Amino acid sequence: DKVDLEGRWRTQTGAMVHLQLSRPTQDQKKQVVNDAAKLGFNYEDKGGTRLLGDKSEVKALKKKGFRVSSKQVKVGKGWTDYRKAKRKLNNWEHFQLGWANVAPETSVRRGSKVCVCAGLFPPFFPFTWILNPLKTTYVEETGSRSLPLRVLPFRLGRLASTYAFANGTLKGHPLAGEERFAVAMREEDKSVWYQVSSISKPDCLLSTVCYPLVMMYQCQFMRQSLRSFSRAMTPPPPQKKKEKAKAG
């Protein structure tokens, strides 16, 4: 691993990790992710986050050096909340955290290029930003029927549903792996849950040396993402009408 005068670290694949002291512009984000997309993914287990419900697959991923994480929170109940959660997921409302964000207009479809802009180890280095390039590996919805909601006010034979997509790291990302975001309505009680899962391991000297901090901020991101999404799904409390001042 080497670092050049612009503060960009080489990953194990020879690509550059992009650091800068000012908040990146949209043009800079596009350039980083476009350059990384030409180089391809920096890991082989694409779609690995699909398999986290299988203990044997999780064990196999851990043997390859991946750290496996998953957290979830209840955000509603019933089809209305499920559709609402799906819309908010597609608008990246789970990723608008201030110190870490994705442009809300980023398309959610297989093959989409995604740039995560994050403050590097805030609050210790609040003016250092890192640009992490990713690409969407899959978008899927299970448990759905072909009959659209606009035809009937209910879904025939549909008892549960899960909508999910995952982003895989490209060459130039300090980590190697994949992150999955999902909303699901459970069959037993129609409760709606938001879940974020990841598989990851270091891919450059910077992330290897700082891996304890990297893990800490991965956990922080998950906690804040759950809290942010839950807050976005909660309707605002009704405003109290101000009592008219009594005439003296």
PDB file of C-alpha atoms in Angstrom:
ATOM      1  CA  ASP A   1       0.000   0.000   0.000  1.00  0.00           C
ATOM      2  CA  LYS A   2       1.230   3.492  -0.835  1.00  0.00           C
ATOM      3  CA  VAL A   3      -0.051   7.016  -0.335  1.00  0.00           C
ATOM      4  CA  ASP A   4       0.533   9.863  -2.828  1.00  0.00           C
ATOM      5  CA  LEU A   5       0.816  13.603  -2.235  1.00  0.00           C
ATOM      6  CA  GLU A   6      -2.930  14.105  -2.698  1.00  0.00           C
ATOM      7  CA  GLY A   7      -3.689  11.827   0.245  1.00  0.00           C
ATOM      8  CA  ARG A   8      -5.042   8.925  -1.804  1.00  0.00           C
ATOM      9  CA  TRP A   9      -4.234   5.430  -0.583  1.00  0.00           C
ATOM     10  CA  ARG A  10      -3.685   2.433  -2.823  1.00  0.00           C
ATOM     11  CA  THR A  11      -5.799  -0.633  -2.076  1.00  0.00           C
ATOM     12  CA  GLN A  12      -4.561  -4.207  -2.395  1.00  0.00           C
ATOM     13  CA  THR A  13      -5.856  -4.181  -5.992  1.00  0.00           C
ATOM     14  CA  GLY A  14      -3.802  -1.074  -6.846  1.00  0.00           C
ATOM     15  CA  ALA A  15      -6.778   1.306  -7.065  1.00  0.00           C
ATOM     16  CA  MET A  16      -6.822   4.595  -5.197  1.00  0.00           C
ATOM     17  CA  VAL A  17      -8.827   5.439  -2.077  1.00  0.00           C
ATOM     18  CA  HIS A  18      -9.952   9.058  -2.390  1.00  0.00           C
ATOM     19  CA  LEU A  19      -9.542  11.418   0.574  1.00  0.00           C
ATOM     20  CA  GLN A  20      -9.905  15.190   0.586  1.00  0.00           C
ATOM     21  CA  LEU A  21     -10.076  18.061   3.039  1.00  0.00           C
ATOM     22  CA  SER A  22     -13.161  19.775   1.584  1.00  0.00           C
ATOM     23  CA  ARG A  23     -16.690  18.443   1.110  1.00  0.00           C
ATOM     24  CA  PRO A  24     -16.751  16.716  -2.306  1.00  0.00           C
ATOM     25  CA  THR A  25     -18.782  18.213  -5.137  1.00  0.00           C
ATOM     26  CA  GLN A  26     -21.241  16.215  -7.240  1.00  0.00           C
ATOM     27  CA  ASP A  27     -18.788  16.257 -10.162  1.00  0.00           C
ATOM     28  CA  GLN A  28     -16.027  14.823  -7.958  1.00  0.00           C
ATOM     29  CA  LYS A  29     -18.358  12.061  -6.734  1.00  0.00           C
ATOM     30  CA  LYS A  30     -19.335  11.149 -10.292  1.00  0.00           C
ATOM     31  CA  GLN A  31     -15.714  11.037 -11.428  1.00  0.00           C
ATOM     32  CA  VAL A  32     -14.651   8.774  -8.558  1.00  0.00           C
ATOM     33  CA  VAL A  33     -17.477   6.275  -9.037  1.00  0.00           C
ATOM     34  CA  ASN A  34     -17.166   6.300 -12.852  1.00  0.00           C
ATOM     35  CA  ASP A  35     -13.421   5.602 -12.646  1.00  0.00           C
ATOM     36  CA  ALA A  36     -13.986   2.825 -10.100  1.00  0.00           C
ATOM     37  CA  ALA A  37     -16.752   1.230 -12.173  1.00  0.00           C
ATOM     38  CA  LYS A  38     -14.270   0.762 -15.036  1.00  0.00           C
ATOM     39  CA  LEU A  39     -12.021  -1.261 -12.698  1.00  0.00           C
ATOM     40  CA  GLY A  40     -14.788  -3.494 -11.330  1.00  0.00           C
ATOM     41  CA  PHE A  41     -15.527  -5.070  -7.968  1.00  0.00           C
ATOM     42  CA  ASN A  42     -12.794  -5.749  -5.397  1.00  0.00           C
ATOM     43  CA  TYR A  43     -14.372  -8.949  -4.000  1.00  0.00           C
ATOM     44  CA  GLU A  44     -15.677 -12.226  -5.425  1.00  0.00           C
ATOM     45  CA  ASP A  45     -18.685 -13.045  -3.208  1.00  0.00           C
ATOM     46  CA  LYS A  46     -21.223 -10.851  -4.989  1.00  0.00           C
ATOM     47  CA  GLY A  47     -24.709 -11.439  -3.647  1.00  0.00           C
ATOM     48  CA  GLY A  48     -23.266 -12.809  -0.409  1.00  0.00           C
ATOM     49  CA  THR A  49     -25.662 -10.732   1.702  1.00  0.00           C
ATOM     50  CA  ARG A  50     -28.551 -12.793   0.262  1.00  0.00           C
ATOM     51  CA  LEU A  51     -27.273 -15.795   2.222  1.00  0.00           C
ATOM     52  CA  LEU A  52     -27.018 -14.421   5.736  1.00  0.00           C
ATOM     53  CA  GLY A  53     -29.986 -16.482   6.903  1.00  0.00           C
ATOM     54  CA  ASP A  54     -27.990 -19.657   6.220  1.00  0.00           C
ATOM     55  CA  LYS A  55     -25.583 -20.447   9.078  1.00  0.00           C
ATOM     56  CA  SER A  56     -23.326 -22.563   6.863  1.00  0.00           C
ATOM     57  CA  GLU A  57     -22.989 -19.705   4.338  1.00  0.00           C
ATOM     58  CA  VAL A  58     -22.235 -17.237   7.127  1.00  0.00           C
ATOM     59  CA  LYS A  59     -19.561 -19.588   8.439  1.00  0.00           C
ATOM     60  CA  ALA A  60     -18.042 -19.836   4.959  1.00  0.00           C
ATOM     61  CA  LEU A  61     -17.974 -16.040   4.602  1.00  0.00           C
ATOM     62  CA  LYS A  62     -16.257 -15.676   7.979  1.00  0.00           C
ATOM     63  CA  LYS A  63     -13.616 -18.218   6.913  1.00  0.00           C
ATOM     64  CA  LYS A  64     -12.851 -15.934   3.962  1.00  0.00           C
ATOM     65  CA  GLY A  65     -12.169 -13.103   6.406  1.00  0.00           C
ATOM     66  CA  PHE A  66     -15.478 -11.258   6.170  1.00  0.00           C
ATOM     67  CA  ARG A  67     -17.040  -9.627   9.197  1.00  0.00           C
ATOM     68  CA  VAL A  68     -20.795 -10.253   9.129  1.00  0.00           C
ATOM     69  CA  SER A  69     -23.166  -7.713  10.717  1.00  0.00           C
ATOM     70  CA  SER A  70     -26.932  -7.232  10.758  1.00  0.00           C
ATOM     71  CA  LYS A  71     -29.367  -5.018  12.656  1.00  0.00           C
ATOM     72  CA  GLN A  72     -33.092  -4.361  12.303  1.00  0.00           C
ATOM     73  CA  VAL A  73     -35.885  -2.256  13.750  1.00  0.00           C
ATOM     74  CA  LYS A  74     -39.681  -2.357  13.573  1.00  0.00           C
ATOM     75  CA  VAL A  75     -40.999   0.639  11.606  1.00  0.00           C
ATOM     76  CA  GLY A  76     -44.696  -0.037  11.078  1.00  0.00           C
ATOM     77  CA  LYS A  77     -47.482  -2.482  10.348  1.00  0.00           C
ATOM     78  CA  GLY A  78     -49.478  -3.516   7.286  1.00  0.00           C
ATOM     79  CA  TRP A  79     -49.272  -2.920   3.542  1.00  0.00           C
ATOM     80  CA  THR A  80     -49.532   0.862   3.779  1.00  0.00           C
ATOM     81  CA  ASP A  81     -46.436   1.078   5.968  1.00  0.00           C
ATOM     82  CA  TYR A  82     -44.644  -1.518   3.835  1.00  0.00           C
ATOM     83  CA  ARG A  83     -45.177   0.530   0.663  1.00  0.00           C
ATOM     84  CA  LYS A  84     -44.180   3.703   2.517  1.00  0.00           C
ATOM     85  CA  ALA A  85     -40.965   2.059   3.764  1.00  0.00           C
ATOM     86  CA  LYS A  86     -40.152   0.811   0.270  1.00  0.00           C
ATOM     87  CA  ARG A  87     -40.508   4.346  -1.168  1.00  0.00           C
ATOM     88  CA  LYS A  88     -38.284   5.813   1.536  1.00  0.00           C
ATOM     89  CA  LEU A  89     -35.662   3.113   0.953  1.00  0.00           C
ATOM     90  CA  ASN A  90     -35.616   3.926  -2.771  1.00  0.00           C
ATOM     91  CA  ASN A  91     -35.152   7.615  -1.870  1.00  0.00           C
ATOM     92  CA  TRP A  92     -32.112   6.770   0.323  1.00  0.00           C
ATOM     93  CA  GLU A  93     -33.707   8.231   3.446  1.00  0.00           C
ATOM     94  CA  HIS A  94     -31.831   5.602   5.462  1.00  0.00           C
ATOM     95  CA  PHE A  95     -28.532   7.114   4.292  1.00  0.00           C
ATOM     96  CA  GLN A  96     -28.974  10.842   4.986  1.00  0.00           C
ATOM     97  CA  LEU A  97     -26.959  11.057   8.202  1.00  0.00           C
ATOM     98  CA  GLY A  98     -24.995  14.273   7.738  1.00  0.00           C
ATOM     99  CA  TRP A  99     -21.565  12.699   8.181  1.00  0.00           C
ATOM    100  CA  ALA A 100     -22.459   9.918   5.704  1.00  0.00           C
ATOM    101  CA  ASN A 101     -24.763  10.259   2.723  1.00  0.00           C
ATOM    102  CA  VAL A 102     -25.743   9.111  -0.754  1.00  0.00           C
ATOM    103  CA  ALA A 103     -27.281  11.502  -3.281  1.00  0.00           C
ATOM    104  CA  PRO A 104     -31.091  10.965  -3.014  1.00  0.00           C
ATOM    105  CA  GLU A 105     -31.436  10.954  -6.802  1.00  0.00           C
ATOM    106  CA  THR A 106     -29.180   7.888  -7.111  1.00  0.00           C
ATOM    107  CA  SER A 107     -31.105   5.221  -9.004  1.00  0.00           C
ATOM    108  CA  VAL A 108     -31.895   1.952  -7.219  1.00  0.00           C
ATOM    109  CA  ARG A 109     -31.496  -0.748  -9.865  1.00  0.00           C
ATOM    110  CA  ARG A 110     -29.028  -3.498 -10.632  1.00  0.00           C
ATOM    111  CA  GLY A 111     -25.808  -2.037 -12.013  1.00  0.00           C
ATOM    112  CA  SER A 112     -26.366   1.467 -10.615  1.00  0.00           C
ATOM    113  CA  LYS A 113     -23.217   3.299  -9.548  1.00  0.00           C
ATOM    114  CA  VAL A 114     -23.351   4.537  -5.942  1.00  0.00           C
ATOM    115  CA  CYS A 115     -20.989   6.968  -4.214  1.00  0.00           C
ATOM    116  CA  VAL A 116     -20.998   7.087  -0.424  1.00  0.00           C
ATOM    117  CA  CYS A 117     -19.556  10.352   0.893  1.00  0.00           C
ATOM    118  CA  ALA A 118     -18.464  10.128   4.517  1.00  0.00           C
ATOM    119  CA  GLY A 119     -16.598  12.227   7.047  1.00  0.00           C
ATOM    120  CA  LEU A 120     -13.470  10.308   8.026  1.00  0.00           C
ATOM    121  CA  PHE A 121     -13.612   9.355  11.711  1.00  0.00           C
ATOM    122  CA  PRO A 122     -15.735  12.275  12.952  1.00  0.00           C
ATOM    123  CA  PRO A 123     -15.451  14.116  15.246  1.00  0.00           C
ATOM    124  CA  PHE A 124     -11.666  13.615  15.305  1.00  0.00           C
ATOM    125  CA  PHE A 125     -11.153  14.699  11.673  1.00  0.00           C
ATOM    126  CA  PRO A 126     -14.379  16.569  10.833  1.00  0.00           C
ATOM    127  CA  PHE A 127     -12.917  18.199   7.705  1.00  0.00           C
ATOM    128  CA  THR A 128     -11.579  15.041   6.043  1.00  0.00           C
ATOM    129  CA  TRP A 129     -13.898  13.308   3.570  1.00  0.00           C
ATOM    130  CA  ILE A 130     -13.663   9.925   1.897  1.00  0.00           C
ATOM    131  CA  LEU A 131     -15.446   8.906  -1.309  1.00  0.00           C
ATOM    132  CA  ASN A 132     -16.424   5.235  -1.385  1.00  0.00           C
ATOM    133  CA  PRO A 133     -17.476   3.814  -4.790  1.00  0.00           C
ATOM    134  CA  LEU A 134     -20.004   0.972  -4.983  1.00  0.00           C
ATOM    135  CA  LYS A 135     -22.269  -0.700  -7.508  1.00  0.00           C
ATOM    136  CA  THR A 136     -25.708  -2.236  -6.939  1.00  0.00           C
ATOM    137  CA  THR A 137     -25.406  -6.019  -7.203  1.00  0.00           C
ATOM    138  CA  TYR A 138     -29.096  -6.897  -6.949  1.00  0.00           C
ATOM    139  CA  VAL A 139     -32.576  -5.491  -6.378  1.00  0.00           C
ATOM    140  CA  GLU A 140     -35.296  -7.978  -5.470  1.00  0.00           C
ATOM    141  CA  GLU A 141     -38.766  -8.329  -4.004  1.00  0.00           C
ATOM    142  CA  THR A 142     -39.950 -11.694  -2.762  1.00  0.00           C
ATOM    143  CA  GLY A 143     -43.453 -12.776  -1.848  1.00  0.00           C
ATOM    144  CA  SER A 144     -45.037 -10.469  -4.433  1.00  0.00           C
ATOM    145  CA  ARG A 145     -47.828 -11.313  -6.842  1.00  0.00           C
ATOM    146  CA  SER A 146     -48.068  -9.921 -10.364  1.00  0.00           C
ATOM    147  CA  LEU A 147     -51.445  -8.244  -9.755  1.00  0.00           C
ATOM    148  CA  PRO A 148     -50.765  -4.506  -9.197  1.00  0.00           C
ATOM    149  CA  LEU A 149     -52.191  -2.649  -6.224  1.00  0.00           C
ATOM    150  CA  ARG A 150     -53.887  -0.061  -8.413  1.00  0.00           C
ATOM    151  CA  VAL A 151     -56.234  -2.778  -9.785  1.00  0.00           C
ATOM    152  CA  LEU A 152     -57.420  -4.126  -6.420  1.00  0.00           C
ATOM    153  CA  PRO A 153     -57.259  -2.609  -2.931  1.00  0.00           C
ATOM    154  CA  PHE A 154     -55.597  -5.806  -1.633  1.00  0.00           C
ATOM    155  CA  ARG A 155     -53.111  -8.436  -2.800  1.00  0.00           C
ATOM    156  CA  LEU A 156     -54.590 -11.853  -3.417  1.00  0.00           C
ATOM    157  CA  GLY A 157     -52.696 -14.663  -1.708  1.00  0.00           C
ATOM    158  CA  ARG A 158     -49.912 -12.366  -0.549  1.00  0.00           C
ATOM    159  CA  LEU A 159     -49.187 -12.824   3.139  1.00  0.00           C
ATOM    160  CA  ALA A 160     -45.680 -11.351   3.455  1.00  0.00           C
ATOM    161  CA  SER A 161     -43.125  -9.511   1.376  1.00  0.00           C
ATOM    162  CA  THR A 162     -39.485  -8.429   1.432  1.00  0.00           C
ATOM    163  CA  TYR A 163     -37.910  -5.721  -0.713  1.00  0.00           C
ATOM    164  CA  ALA A 164     -34.125  -5.460  -0.697  1.00  0.00           C
ATOM    165  CA  PHE A 165     -31.110  -4.214  -2.598  1.00  0.00           C
ATOM    166  CA  ALA A 166     -27.372  -4.503  -2.035  1.00  0.00           C
ATOM    167  CA  ASN A 167     -24.318  -2.460  -3.009  1.00  0.00           C
ATOM    168  CA  GLY A 168     -20.946  -4.088  -3.615  1.00  0.00           C
ATOM    169  CA  THR A 169     -17.598  -2.353  -3.160  1.00  0.00           C
ATOM    170  CA  LEU A 170     -15.600  -1.356  -6.236  1.00  0.00           C
ATOM    171  CA  LYS A 171     -11.822  -1.103  -6.560  1.00  0.00           C
ATOM    172  CA  GLY A 172     -10.919   2.101  -4.758  1.00  0.00           C
ATOM    173  CA  HIS A 173     -13.109   1.383  -1.736  1.00  0.00           C
ATOM    174  CA  PRO A 174     -11.112   0.930   1.504  1.00  0.00           C
ATOM    175  CA  LEU A 175     -13.202  -2.147   2.360  1.00  0.00           C
ATOM    176  CA  ALA A 176     -14.165  -5.209   0.339  1.00  0.00           C
ATOM    177  CA  GLY A 177     -17.693  -6.548   0.654  1.00  0.00           C
ATOM    178  CA  GLU A 178     -21.362  -5.744   0.358  1.00  0.00           C
ATOM    179  CA  GLU A 179     -24.116  -3.911   2.212  1.00  0.00           C
ATOM    180  CA  ARG A 180     -27.810  -4.853   2.013  1.00  0.00           C
ATOM    181  CA  PHE A 181     -30.830  -2.712   2.880  1.00  0.00           C
ATOM    182  CA  ALA A 182     -34.249  -4.316   3.217  1.00  0.00           C
ATOM    183  CA  VAL A 183     -37.812  -3.703   4.347  1.00  0.00           C
ATOM    184  CA  ALA A 184     -40.041  -6.670   5.141  1.00  0.00           C
ATOM    185  CA  MET A 185     -43.594  -7.329   6.229  1.00  0.00           C
ATOM    186  CA  ARG A 186     -43.852 -10.474   8.329  1.00  0.00           C
ATOM    187  CA  GLU A 187     -46.581 -13.030   7.801  1.00  0.00           C
ATOM    188  CA  GLU A 188     -47.427 -13.711  11.442  1.00  0.00           C
ATOM    189  CA  ASP A 189     -48.399 -10.205  12.537  1.00  0.00           C
ATOM    190  CA  LYS A 190     -47.995  -7.986   9.417  1.00  0.00           C
ATOM    191  CA  SER A 191     -45.316  -5.949  11.231  1.00  0.00           C
ATOM    192  CA  VAL A 192     -42.897  -4.032   8.980  1.00  0.00           C
ATOM    193  CA  TRP A 193     -39.154  -4.103   9.657  1.00  0.00           C
ATOM    194  CA  TYR A 194     -36.142  -2.243   8.278  1.00  0.00           C
ATOM    195  CA  GLN A 195     -32.875  -4.195   8.230  1.00  0.00           C
ATOM    196  CA  VAL A 196     -29.304  -3.314   7.299  1.00  0.00           C
ATOM    197  CA  SER A 197     -26.729  -6.097   6.834  1.00  0.00           C
ATOM    198  CA  SER A 198     -23.129  -6.204   5.656  1.00  0.00           C
ATOM    199  CA  ILE A 199     -20.138  -8.396   4.909  1.00  0.00           C
ATOM    200  CA  SER A 200     -16.794  -6.612   4.907  1.00  0.00           C
ATOM    201  CA  LYS A 201     -13.044  -6.858   5.362  1.00  0.00           C
ATOM    202  CA  PRO A 202     -10.152  -4.386   4.938  1.00  0.00           C
ATOM    203  CA  ASP A 203      -8.785  -3.756   1.443  1.00  0.00           C
ATOM    204  CA  CYS A 204      -6.029  -1.198   2.076  1.00  0.00           C
ATOM    205  CA  LEU A 205      -3.424  -0.284   4.683  1.00  0.00           C
ATOM    206  CA  LEU A 206      -5.560   2.582   6.015  1.00  0.00           C
ATOM    207  CA  SER A 207      -8.559   0.350   6.780  1.00  0.00           C
ATOM    208  CA  THR A 208      -6.347  -2.479   8.076  1.00  0.00           C
ATOM    209  CA  VAL A 209      -4.478  -0.299  10.575  1.00  0.00           C
ATOM    210  CA  CYS A 210      -7.662   1.508  11.630  1.00  0.00           C
ATOM    211  CA  TYR A 211      -9.952  -1.533  11.502  1.00  0.00           C
ATOM    212  CA  PRO A 212     -11.105  -1.281  15.152  1.00  0.00           C
ATOM    213  CA  LEU A 213     -12.261   2.275  14.406  1.00  0.00           C
ATOM    214  CA  VAL A 214     -13.746   1.161  11.088  1.00  0.00           C
ATOM    215  CA  MET A 215     -15.815  -1.488  12.894  1.00  0.00           C
ATOM    216  CA  MET A 216     -16.908   1.045  15.482  1.00  0.00           C
ATOM    217  CA  TYR A 217     -18.150   3.434  12.800  1.00  0.00           C
ATOM    218  CA  GLN A 218     -19.820   0.631  10.882  1.00  0.00           C
ATOM    219  CA  CYS A 219     -21.818  -0.081  14.038  1.00  0.00           C
ATOM    220  CA  GLN A 220     -22.486   3.636  14.479  1.00  0.00           C
ATOM    221  CA  PHE A 221     -23.754   3.873  10.895  1.00  0.00           C
ATOM    222  CA  MET A 222     -26.108   0.930  11.416  1.00  0.00           C
ATOM    223  CA  ARG A 223     -27.503   2.357  14.657  1.00  0.00           C
ATOM    224  CA  GLN A 224     -27.994   5.818  13.190  1.00  0.00           C
ATOM    225  CA  SER A 225     -29.490   4.426   9.981  1.00  0.00           C
ATOM    226  CA  LEU A 226     -32.040   2.410  11.963  1.00  0.00           C
ATOM    227  CA  ARG A 227     -32.884   5.437  14.093  1.00  0.00           C
ATOM    228  CA  SER A 228     -33.124   7.763  11.072  1.00  0.00           C
ATOM    229  CA  PHE A 229     -35.355   5.393   9.101  1.00  0.00           C
ATOM    230  CA  SER A 230     -37.583   4.726  12.092  1.00  0.00           C
ATOM    231  CA  ARG A 231     -37.958   8.474  12.627  1.00  0.00           C
ATOM    232  CA  ALA A 232     -38.798   8.984   8.934  1.00  0.00           C
ATOM    233  CA  MET A 233     -41.538   6.337   9.195  1.00  0.00           C
ATOM    234  CA  THR A 234     -43.109   7.902  12.314  1.00  0.00           C
ATOM    235  CA  PRO A 235     -45.874  10.397  11.510  1.00  0.00           C
ATOM    236  CA  PRO A 236     -45.385  13.812  13.109  1.00  0.00           C
ATOM    237  CA  PRO A 237     -47.488  14.469  16.218  1.00  0.00           C
ATOM    238  CA  PRO A 238     -50.599  16.588  15.646  1.00  0.00           C
ATOM    239  CA  GLN A 239     -49.989  20.248  16.258  1.00  0.00           C
ATOM    240  CA  LYS A 240     -51.881  21.735  19.150  1.00  0.00           C
ATOM    241  CA  LYS A 241     -54.058  24.637  18.249  1.00  0.00           C
ATOM    242  CA  LYS A 242     -52.993  27.759  19.968  1.00  0.00           C
ATOM    243  CA  GLU A 243     -55.599  29.060  22.308  1.00  0.00           C
ATOM    244  CA  LYS A 244     -56.824  32.464  21.445  1.00  0.00           C
ATOM    245  CA  ALA A 245     -55.713  35.054  23.896  1.00  0.00           C
ATOM    246  CA  LYS A 246     -58.552  36.194  26.056  1.00  0.00           C
ATOM    247  CA  ALA A 247     -59.449  39.821  25.859  1.00  0.00           C
ATOM    248  CA  GLY A 248     -58.542  41.672  29.006  1.00  0.00           C
TER     249      GLY A 248
END
